[in-house]
Short mmCIF file of C-alpha atoms and ligand atoms in Angstrom, two decimals:
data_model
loop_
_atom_site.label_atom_id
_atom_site.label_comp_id
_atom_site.label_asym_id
_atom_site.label_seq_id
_atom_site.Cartn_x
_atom_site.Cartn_y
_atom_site.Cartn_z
CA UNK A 1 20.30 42.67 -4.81
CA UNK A 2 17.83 40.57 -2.39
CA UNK A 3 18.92 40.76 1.03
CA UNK A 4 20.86 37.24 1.93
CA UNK A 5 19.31 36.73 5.38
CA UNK A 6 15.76 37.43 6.91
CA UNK A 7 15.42 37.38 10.85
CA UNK A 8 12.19 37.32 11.90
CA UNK A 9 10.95 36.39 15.96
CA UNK A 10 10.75 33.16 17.12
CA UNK A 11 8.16 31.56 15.49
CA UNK A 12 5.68 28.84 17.06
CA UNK A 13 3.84 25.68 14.83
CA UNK A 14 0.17 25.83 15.66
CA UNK A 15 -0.77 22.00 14.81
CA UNK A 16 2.03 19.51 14.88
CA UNK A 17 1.29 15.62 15.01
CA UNK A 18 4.86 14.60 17.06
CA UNK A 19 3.69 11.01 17.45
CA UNK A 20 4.50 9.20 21.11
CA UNK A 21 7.64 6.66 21.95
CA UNK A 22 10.12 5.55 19.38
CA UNK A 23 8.43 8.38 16.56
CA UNK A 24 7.96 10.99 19.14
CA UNK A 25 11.56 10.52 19.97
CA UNK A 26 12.89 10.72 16.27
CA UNK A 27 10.67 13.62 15.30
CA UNK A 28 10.41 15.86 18.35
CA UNK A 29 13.78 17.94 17.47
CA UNK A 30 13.07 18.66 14.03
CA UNK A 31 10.13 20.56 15.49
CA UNK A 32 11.61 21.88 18.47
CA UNK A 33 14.57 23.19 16.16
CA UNK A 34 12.64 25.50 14.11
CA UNK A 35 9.70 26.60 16.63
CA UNK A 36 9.60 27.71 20.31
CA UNK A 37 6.33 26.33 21.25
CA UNK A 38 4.11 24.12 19.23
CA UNK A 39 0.18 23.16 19.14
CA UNK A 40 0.12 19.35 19.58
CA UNK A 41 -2.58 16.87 18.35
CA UNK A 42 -4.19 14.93 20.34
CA UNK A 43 -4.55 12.19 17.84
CA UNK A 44 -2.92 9.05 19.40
CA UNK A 45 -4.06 5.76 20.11
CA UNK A 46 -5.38 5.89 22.58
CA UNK A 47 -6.51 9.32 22.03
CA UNK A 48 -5.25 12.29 24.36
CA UNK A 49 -9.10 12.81 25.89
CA UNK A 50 -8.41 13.09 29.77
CA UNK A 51 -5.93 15.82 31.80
CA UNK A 52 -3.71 13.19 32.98
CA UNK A 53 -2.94 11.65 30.17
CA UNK A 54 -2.33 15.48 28.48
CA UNK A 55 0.47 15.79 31.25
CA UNK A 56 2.05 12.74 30.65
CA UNK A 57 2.09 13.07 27.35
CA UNK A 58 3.37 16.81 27.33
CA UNK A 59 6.22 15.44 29.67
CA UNK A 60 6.99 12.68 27.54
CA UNK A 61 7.46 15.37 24.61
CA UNK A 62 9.74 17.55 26.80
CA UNK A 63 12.30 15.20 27.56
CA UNK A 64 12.10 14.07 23.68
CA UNK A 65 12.34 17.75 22.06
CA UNK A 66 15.08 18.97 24.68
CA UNK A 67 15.51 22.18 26.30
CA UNK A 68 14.30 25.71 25.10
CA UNK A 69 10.42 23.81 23.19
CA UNK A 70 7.33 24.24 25.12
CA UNK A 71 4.33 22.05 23.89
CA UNK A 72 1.10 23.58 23.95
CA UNK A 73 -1.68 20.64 24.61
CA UNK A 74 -5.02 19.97 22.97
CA UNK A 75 -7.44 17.34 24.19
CA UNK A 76 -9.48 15.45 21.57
CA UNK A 77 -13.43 15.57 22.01
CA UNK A 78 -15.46 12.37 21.56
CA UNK A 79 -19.09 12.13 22.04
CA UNK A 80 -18.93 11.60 25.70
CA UNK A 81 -16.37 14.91 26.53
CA UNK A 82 -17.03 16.46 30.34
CA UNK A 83 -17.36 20.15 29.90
CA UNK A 84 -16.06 19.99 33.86
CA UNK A 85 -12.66 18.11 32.80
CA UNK A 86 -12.72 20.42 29.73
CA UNK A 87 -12.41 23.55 31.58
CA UNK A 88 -10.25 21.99 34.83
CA UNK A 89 -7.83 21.12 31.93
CA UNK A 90 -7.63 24.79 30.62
CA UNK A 91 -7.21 26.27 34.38
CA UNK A 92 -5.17 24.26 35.37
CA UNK A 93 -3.06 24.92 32.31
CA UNK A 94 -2.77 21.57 30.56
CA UNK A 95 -4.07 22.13 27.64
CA UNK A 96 -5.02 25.63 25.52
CA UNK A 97 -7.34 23.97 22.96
CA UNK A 98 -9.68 20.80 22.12
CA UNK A 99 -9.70 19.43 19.03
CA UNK A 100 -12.53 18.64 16.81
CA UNK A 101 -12.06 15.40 14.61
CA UNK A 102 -15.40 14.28 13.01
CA UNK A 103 -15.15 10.43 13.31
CA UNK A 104 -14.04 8.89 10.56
CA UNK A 105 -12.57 11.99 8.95
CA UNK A 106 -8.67 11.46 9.30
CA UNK A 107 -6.09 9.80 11.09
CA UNK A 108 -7.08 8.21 14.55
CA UNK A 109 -10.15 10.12 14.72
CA UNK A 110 -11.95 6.72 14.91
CA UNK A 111 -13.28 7.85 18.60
CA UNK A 112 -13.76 11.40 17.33
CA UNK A 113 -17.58 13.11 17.64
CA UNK A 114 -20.08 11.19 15.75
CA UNK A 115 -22.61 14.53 15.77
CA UNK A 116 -21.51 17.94 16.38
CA UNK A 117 -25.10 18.07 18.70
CA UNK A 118 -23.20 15.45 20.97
CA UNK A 119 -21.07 18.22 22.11
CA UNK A 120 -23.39 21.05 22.59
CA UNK A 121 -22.68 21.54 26.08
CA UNK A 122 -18.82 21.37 25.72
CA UNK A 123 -18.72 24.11 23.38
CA UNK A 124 -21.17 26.46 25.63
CA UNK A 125 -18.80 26.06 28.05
CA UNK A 126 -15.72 26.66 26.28
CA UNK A 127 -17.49 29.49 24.46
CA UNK A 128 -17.65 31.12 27.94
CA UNK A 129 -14.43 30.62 29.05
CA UNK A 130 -12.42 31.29 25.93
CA UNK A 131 -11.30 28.18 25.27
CA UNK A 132 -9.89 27.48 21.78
CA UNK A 133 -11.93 25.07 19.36
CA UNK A 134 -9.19 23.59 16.97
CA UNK A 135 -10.99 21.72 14.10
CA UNK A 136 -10.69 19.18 11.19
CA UNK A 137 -12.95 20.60 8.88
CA UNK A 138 -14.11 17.67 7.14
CA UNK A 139 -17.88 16.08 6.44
CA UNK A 140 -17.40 11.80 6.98
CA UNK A 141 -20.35 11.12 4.58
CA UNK A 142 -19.49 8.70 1.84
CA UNK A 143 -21.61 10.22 -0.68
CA UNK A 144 -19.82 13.47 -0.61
CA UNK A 145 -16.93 13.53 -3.10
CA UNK A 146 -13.93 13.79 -0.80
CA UNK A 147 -12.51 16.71 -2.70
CA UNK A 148 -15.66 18.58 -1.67
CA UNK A 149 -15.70 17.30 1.96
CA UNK A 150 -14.20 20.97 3.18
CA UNK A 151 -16.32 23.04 1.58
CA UNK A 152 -19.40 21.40 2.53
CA UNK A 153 -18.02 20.84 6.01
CA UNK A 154 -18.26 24.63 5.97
CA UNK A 155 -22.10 24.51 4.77
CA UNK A 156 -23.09 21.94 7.06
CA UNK A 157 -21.17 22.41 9.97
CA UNK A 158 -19.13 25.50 10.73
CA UNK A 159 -21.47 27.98 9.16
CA UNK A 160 -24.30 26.75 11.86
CA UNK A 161 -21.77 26.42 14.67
CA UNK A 162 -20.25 30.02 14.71
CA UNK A 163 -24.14 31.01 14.92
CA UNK A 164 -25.09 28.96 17.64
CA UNK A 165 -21.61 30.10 19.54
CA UNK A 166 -21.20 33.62 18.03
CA UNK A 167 -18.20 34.05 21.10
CA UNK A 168 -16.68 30.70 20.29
CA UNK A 169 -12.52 31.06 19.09
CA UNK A 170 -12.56 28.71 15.95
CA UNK A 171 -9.18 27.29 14.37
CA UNK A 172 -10.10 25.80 10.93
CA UNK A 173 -7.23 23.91 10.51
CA UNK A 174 -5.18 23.37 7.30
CA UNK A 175 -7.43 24.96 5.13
CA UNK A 176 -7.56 23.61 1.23
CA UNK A 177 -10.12 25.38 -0.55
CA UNK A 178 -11.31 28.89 -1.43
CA UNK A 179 -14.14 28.17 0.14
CA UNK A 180 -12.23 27.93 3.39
CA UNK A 181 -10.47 31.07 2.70
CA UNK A 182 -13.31 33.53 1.50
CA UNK A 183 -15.43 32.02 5.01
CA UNK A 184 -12.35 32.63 7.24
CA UNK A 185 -11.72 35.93 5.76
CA UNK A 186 -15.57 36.79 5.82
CA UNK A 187 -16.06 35.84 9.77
CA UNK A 188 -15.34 37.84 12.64
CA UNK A 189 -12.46 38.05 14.79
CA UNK A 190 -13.21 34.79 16.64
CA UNK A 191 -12.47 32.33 13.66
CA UNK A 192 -9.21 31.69 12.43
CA UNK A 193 -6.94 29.46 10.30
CA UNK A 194 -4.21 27.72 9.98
CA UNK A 195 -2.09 27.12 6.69
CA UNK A 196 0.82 24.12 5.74
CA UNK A 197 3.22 24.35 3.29
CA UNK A 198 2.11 21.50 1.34
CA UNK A 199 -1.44 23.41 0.94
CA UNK A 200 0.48 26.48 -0.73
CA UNK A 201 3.05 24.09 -2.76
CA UNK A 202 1.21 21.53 -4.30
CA UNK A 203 -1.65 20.78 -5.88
CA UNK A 204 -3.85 17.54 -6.39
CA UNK A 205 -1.46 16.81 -9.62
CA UNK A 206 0.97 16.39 -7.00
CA UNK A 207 -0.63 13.45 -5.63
CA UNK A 208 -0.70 11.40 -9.64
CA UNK A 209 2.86 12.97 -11.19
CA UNK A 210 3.77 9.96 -13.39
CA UNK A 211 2.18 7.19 -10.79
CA UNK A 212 1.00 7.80 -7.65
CA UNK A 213 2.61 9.51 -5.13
CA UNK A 214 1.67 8.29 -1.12
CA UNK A 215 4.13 10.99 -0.12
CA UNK A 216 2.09 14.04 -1.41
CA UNK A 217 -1.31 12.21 0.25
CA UNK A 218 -2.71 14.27 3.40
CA UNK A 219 -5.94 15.11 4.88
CA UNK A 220 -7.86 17.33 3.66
CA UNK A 221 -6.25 16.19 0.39
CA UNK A 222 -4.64 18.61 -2.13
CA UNK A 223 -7.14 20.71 -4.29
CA UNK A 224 -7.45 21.44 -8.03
CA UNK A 225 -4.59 24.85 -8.66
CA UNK A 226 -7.60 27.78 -8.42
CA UNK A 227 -7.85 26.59 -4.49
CA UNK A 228 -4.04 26.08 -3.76
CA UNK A 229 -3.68 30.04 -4.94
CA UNK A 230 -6.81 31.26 -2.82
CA UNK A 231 -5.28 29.67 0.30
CA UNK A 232 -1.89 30.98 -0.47
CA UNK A 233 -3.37 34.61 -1.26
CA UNK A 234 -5.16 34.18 2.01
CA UNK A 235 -2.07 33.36 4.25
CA UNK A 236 0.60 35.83 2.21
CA UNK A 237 -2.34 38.55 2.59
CA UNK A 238 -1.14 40.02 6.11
CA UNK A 239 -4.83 39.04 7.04
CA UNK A 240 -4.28 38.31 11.08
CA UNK A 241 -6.64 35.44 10.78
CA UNK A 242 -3.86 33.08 8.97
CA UNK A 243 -1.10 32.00 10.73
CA UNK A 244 1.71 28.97 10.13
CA UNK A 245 0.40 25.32 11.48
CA UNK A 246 2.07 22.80 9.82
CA UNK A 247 -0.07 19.97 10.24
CA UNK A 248 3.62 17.79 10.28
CA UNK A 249 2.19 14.37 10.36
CA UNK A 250 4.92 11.58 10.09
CA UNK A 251 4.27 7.89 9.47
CA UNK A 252 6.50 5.49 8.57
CA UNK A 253 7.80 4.48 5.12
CA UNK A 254 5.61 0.95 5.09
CA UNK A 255 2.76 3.18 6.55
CA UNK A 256 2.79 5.21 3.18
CA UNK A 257 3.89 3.19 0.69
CA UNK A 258 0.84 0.79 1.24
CA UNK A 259 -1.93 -0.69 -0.52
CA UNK A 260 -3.66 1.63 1.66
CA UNK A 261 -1.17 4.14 2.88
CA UNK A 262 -1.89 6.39 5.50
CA UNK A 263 -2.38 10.71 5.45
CA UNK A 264 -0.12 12.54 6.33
CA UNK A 265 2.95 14.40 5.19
CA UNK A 266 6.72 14.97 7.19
CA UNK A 267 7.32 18.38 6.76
CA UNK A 268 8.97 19.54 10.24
CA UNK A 269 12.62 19.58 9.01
CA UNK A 270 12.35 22.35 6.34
CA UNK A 271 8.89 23.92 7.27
CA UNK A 272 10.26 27.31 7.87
CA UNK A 273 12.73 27.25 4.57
CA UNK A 274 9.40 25.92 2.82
CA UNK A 275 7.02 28.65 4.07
CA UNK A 276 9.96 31.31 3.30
CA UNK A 277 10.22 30.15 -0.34
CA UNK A 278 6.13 30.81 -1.09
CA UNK A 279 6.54 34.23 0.71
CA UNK A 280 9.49 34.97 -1.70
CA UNK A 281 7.57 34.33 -4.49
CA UNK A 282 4.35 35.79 -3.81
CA UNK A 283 6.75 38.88 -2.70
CA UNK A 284 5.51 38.45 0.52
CA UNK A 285 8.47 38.31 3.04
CA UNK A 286 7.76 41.14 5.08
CA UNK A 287 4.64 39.55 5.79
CA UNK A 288 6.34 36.53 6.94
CA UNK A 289 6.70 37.05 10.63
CA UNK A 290 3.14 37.66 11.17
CA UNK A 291 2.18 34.57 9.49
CA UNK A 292 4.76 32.49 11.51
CA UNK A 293 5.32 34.83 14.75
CA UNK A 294 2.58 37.06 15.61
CA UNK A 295 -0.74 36.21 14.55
CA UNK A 296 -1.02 32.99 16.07
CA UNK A 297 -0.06 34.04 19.64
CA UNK A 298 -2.55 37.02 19.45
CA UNK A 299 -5.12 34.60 18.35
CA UNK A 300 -4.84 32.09 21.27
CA UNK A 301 -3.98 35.08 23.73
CA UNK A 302 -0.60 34.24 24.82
CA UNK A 303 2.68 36.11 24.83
CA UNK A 304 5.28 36.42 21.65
CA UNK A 305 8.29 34.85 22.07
CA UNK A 306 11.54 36.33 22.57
CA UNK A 307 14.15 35.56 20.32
CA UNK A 308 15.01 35.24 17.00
CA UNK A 309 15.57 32.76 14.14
CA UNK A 310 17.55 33.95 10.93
CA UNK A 311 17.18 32.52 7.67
CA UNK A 312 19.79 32.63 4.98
CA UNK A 313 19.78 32.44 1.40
CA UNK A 314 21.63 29.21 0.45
CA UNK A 315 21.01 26.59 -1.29
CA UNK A 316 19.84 23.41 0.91
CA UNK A 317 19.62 19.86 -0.71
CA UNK A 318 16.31 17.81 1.15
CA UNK A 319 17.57 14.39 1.61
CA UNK A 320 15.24 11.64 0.58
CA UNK A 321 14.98 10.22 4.06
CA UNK A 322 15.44 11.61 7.16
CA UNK A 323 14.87 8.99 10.42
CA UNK A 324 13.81 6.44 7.72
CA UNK A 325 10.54 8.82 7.20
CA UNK A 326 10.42 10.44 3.54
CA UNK A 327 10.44 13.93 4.37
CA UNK A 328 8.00 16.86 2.04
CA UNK A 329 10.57 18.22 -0.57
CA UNK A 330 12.64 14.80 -0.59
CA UNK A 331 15.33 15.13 -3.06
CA UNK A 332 14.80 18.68 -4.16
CA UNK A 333 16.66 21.89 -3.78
CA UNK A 334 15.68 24.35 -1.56
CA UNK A 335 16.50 27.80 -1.42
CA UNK A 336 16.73 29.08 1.95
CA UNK A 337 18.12 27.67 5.21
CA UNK A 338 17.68 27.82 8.61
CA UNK A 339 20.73 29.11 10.23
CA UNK A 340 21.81 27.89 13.53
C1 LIG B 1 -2.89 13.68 10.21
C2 LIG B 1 -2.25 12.51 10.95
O1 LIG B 1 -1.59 11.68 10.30
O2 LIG B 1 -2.36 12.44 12.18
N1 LIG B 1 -2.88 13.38 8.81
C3 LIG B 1 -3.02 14.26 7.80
O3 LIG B 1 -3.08 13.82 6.65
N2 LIG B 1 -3.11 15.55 7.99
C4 LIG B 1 -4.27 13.91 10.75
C5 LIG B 1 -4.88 15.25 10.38
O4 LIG B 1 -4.30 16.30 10.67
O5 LIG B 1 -5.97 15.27 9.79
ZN1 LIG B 2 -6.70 17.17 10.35
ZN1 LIG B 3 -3.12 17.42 11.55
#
């Protein structure tokens, strides 16, 4: 008989979206409830660019997540970045990362980097000092189809940049397409990724089943099926260069169900139950902990957590709202369950 319960170490979300005020407040301990530390975006509005507002913003999501969650900070490059603040930020432990949005490309990335050549000097400097590049791997240009906008992100952009800044740590974050996964697996140590649930669950179908569906939109959106099993091959591999980000991205109900309704998908309250279920079936669960506890610490350089979380075997009805946001999985039944 499977075993009923899996306990794995404490594991940490490496790209989180917890919102600020009234959301921040209602999503923060669904987040801090499954992860000890988490990677947050930077994408508010305003967006997160200078150290001070980093610190306020980390304290603000302290004293909404509760004791026992430590948010890790990004800072969001725009065209006119300081490779000075950049690198006062990291030393003086702020932030960990800065995040690459292409403008344009995805949620409040309207004041993101116009031309990756706009940020030259930033990246020489964080190449030097070891500072983490998180990045939306997306091209903006309108005559690209946007199911192709990863893979030729790849082509145009990241291929060029990890040769111009061989040393630089890359996150490609929620990867979509085999594309994604054969160049992650194919580069060195220094380039990474990170994987949701949704990527690994659903596929573009998803988005049209019977009408369409704002709840299974995000950015990058959902491939055809031959990419959603590369990237799921890729993180249930044991490959070190996956780990578990799950690009949680709430927006309200109005938000979604629009005539143009916002990316993004609410996954935080059952990530860990959803990541557990595609290990299970790609008979993958001893790789689990690496995915969701290891490999991302050893990637950024920073300690494992202590602890433990266990997960039982049960069988866990997803409610079709939670905090009036419609939640990934709303109104199925899930398998496993977070104990605790
Ligand atoms: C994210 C958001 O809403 O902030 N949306 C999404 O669809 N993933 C932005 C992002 O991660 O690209
Ligand atoms: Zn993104
Ligand atoms: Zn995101």
């Amino acid at each position: 008989m499977a075993s009923q319960t899996l306990t794995i170490r404490k594991p940490d979300d490496w790209h989180v979206h917890l919102r600020d005020g009234e959301m921040l407040r209602k999503v923060a301990p669904y987040t801090a409830r499954q992860f000890a530390r988490a990677i947050v975006m930077p994408n508010l509005v305003p967006p997160v660019t200078s150290i001070e507002a980093a610190s306020a913003y980390r304290q603000r999501i302290v004293e909404a997540a509760g004791p026992g969650f430590t948010p890790l900070m990004t800072c969001y490059l725009t065209d006119h970045s300081d490779p000075d603040e950049i690198a006062r930020g990291l030393a003086e432990g702020v932030w960990i990362a800065a995040k690459l949005y292409p403008a344009g490309a995805t949620t409040n990335s309207a004041s993101g980097v116009t031309d990756i050549r706009n940020i030259g000097a930033v990246l020489s400097r964080m190449e030097r000092i070891g500072m983490v590049l998180c990045v939306h791997g997306e091209v903006t240009d309108p005559e690209i189809d946007v199911f192709d906008r990863e893979a030729v992100f790849i082509d145009r952009i990241l291929q060029p940049l990890t040769r111009d800044f061989p040393a630089l740590k890359v996150v490609l974050e929620h990867i979509t397409t085999i594309e994604a996964a054969q160049f992650v697996s194919g580069a060195g140590p220094t380039i990474a990724a990170t994987v949701t649930p949704q990527h690994m669950l659903i596929n573009r179908n998803a988005i049209f089943a019977g009408g369409l569906r704002p709840h299974a939109y995000c950015l990058p959106v959902a491939k055809r099926e031959q990419h959603r099993l590369a990237v799921r091959a890729a993180a249930t591999s044991g490959s070190p260069k996956f780990f578990l980000g799950t690009d949680s991205a709430p927006h309200a109900r109005h938000a979604k169900e629009s005539g143009c309704g916002c990316a993004g998908i609410f996954n935080a309250p059952f990530a860990l139950e959803s990541y557990a279920t595609v290990f299970e079936e790609d008979g993958a669960l001893d790789r689990l902990e690496a995915f969701a506890s290891i490999n991302g610490p050893r990637f950024y350089g920073l300690p494992l957590n202590d602890g433990t979380v266990t997960l039982e075997r049960a069988e866990v009805q997803v409610p079709g709202e939670i905090e009036g946001l419609v939640p990934f999985h709303a109104g199925e039944t899930l398998h496993w369950r977070l104990a605790g």
